[in-house]
Coordinates of C-alpha atoms in Angstrom, one line a residue:
M1 CA 39.6 10.6 31.6
A2 CA 36.6 11.7 34.8
Q3 CA 36.8 12.8 38.1
I4 CA 34.5 10.6 40.3
E5 CA 33.5 10.6 44.2
L6 CA 32.7 7.2 45.7
I7 CA 31.2 7.9 49.4
Y8 CA 30.6 5.0 51.1
A9 CA 30.0 4.7 55.0
T10 CA 29.8 2.9 57.5
P11 CA 28.1 3.9 61.1
E12 CA 31.5 5.0 62.7
A13 CA 33.3 5.5 59.5
Q14 CA 32.3 7.9 55.9
E15 CA 34.6 6.6 53.3
L16 CA 35.6 9.7 50.1
I17 CA 38.5 8.4 47.5
Q18 CA 38.5 10.4 45.0
L19 CA 39.1 8.5 41.7
E20 CA 40.5 9.3 37.8
V21 CA 38.7 6.6 35.9
P22 CA 38.7 5.4 31.9
D23 CA 36.1 7.7 30.1
G24 CA 33.8 4.2 29.9
S25 CA 34.0 3.2 33.4
T26 CA 31.2 2.1 35.3
I27 CA 30.5 1.4 37.8
E28 CA 32.2 -1.7 38.9
A29 CA 34.7 -0.7 37.9
C30 CA 35.1 2.1 39.8
I31 CA 34.6 0.6 43.0
E32 CA 37.4 -2.0 42.1
A33 CA 39.9 0.5 40.7
S34 CA 39.2 2.3 44.9
G35 CA 40.2 -0.9 46.4
V36 CA 37.1 -0.4 49.1
Q37 CA 35.6 -3.3 49.7
Q38 CA 40.0 -4.1 51.1
Q39 CA 39.3 -1.8 53.7
H40 CA 35.3 -2.9 53.8
P41 CA 35.1 -7.0 53.2
E42 CA 32.0 -6.9 54.5
I43 CA 30.5 -4.9 51.1
D44 CA 29.2 -7.6 48.6
L45 CA 28.2 -6.1 45.5
Q46 CA 25.7 -9.3 44.8
Q47 CA 23.4 -7.7 48.2
M48 CA 24.1 -3.7 48.7
K49 CA 22.8 -1.2 45.9
V50 CA 24.5 1.3 44.5
G51 CA 23.7 4.5 42.6
V52 CA 25.3 8.0 41.7
F53 CA 23.8 11.4 43.5
S54 CA 21.3 9.1 45.3
Q55 CA 19.7 7.1 41.9
I56 CA 19.9 3.6 42.3
K57 CA 21.9 2.0 39.1
P58 CA 22.8 -1.4 38.1
L59 CA 26.6 -2.2 38.3
S60 CA 27.2 -1.3 34.9
H61 CA 26.5 1.6 34.9
V62 CA 28.9 4.2 32.9
V63 CA 29.8 6.7 35.0
Q64 CA 30.4 10.3 33.8
D65 CA 33.2 13.2 35.3
G66 CA 32.0 14.2 38.0
D67 CA 30.0 11.4 39.3
R68 CA 29.8 10.4 42.7
V69 CA 29.5 6.8 43.3
E70 CA 27.6 5.4 46.3
I71 CA 27.7 2.1 48.4
Y72 CA 25.0 1.4 50.6
R73 CA 24.7 -1.1 53.0
P74 CA 21.1 -2.7 53.9
L75 CA 18.6 -0.5 56.6
I76 CA 18.9 -2.1 60.1
A77 CA 15.7 -0.7 60.5
D78 CA 12.4 0.9 58.7
P79 CA 12.4 4.0 59.3
K80 CA 8.0 3.8 58.6
A81 CA 8.3 1.2 61.5
V82 CA 10.5 3.5 63.7
R83 CA 8.7 6.8 62.7
R84 CA 5.2 4.5 64.0
K85 CA 6.4 3.8 66.7
R86 CA 8.0 7.5 67.9
A87 CA 4.6 8.8 66.9
A88 CA 2.5 6.1 68.8
A89 CA 5.0 7.3 72.4
A90 CA 4.4 11.2 71.5
E91 CA 0.5 10.4 71.7
K92 CA 1.0 8.4 75.4
K93 CA 2.8 11.6 76.4

């Protein structure tokens, strides 16, 4: 058995679920076993990216003991565009 953590964050809160899954489990199987999709029906694994310790991985990736599985929401703003806008505003001051 492997001990893993599953993380999903919304703008309002972070969800941290600790799981024990069979060795050889995939990211997709871990997400299903966690029940996080019942609590957060907006999670669409066909559209959202997932990863382990900030590294994007496919749903078929086999997790290891101690892994932190993360579900990534789409960005609401392009970080580069936000920085450019902030820099332009600072120049005008």
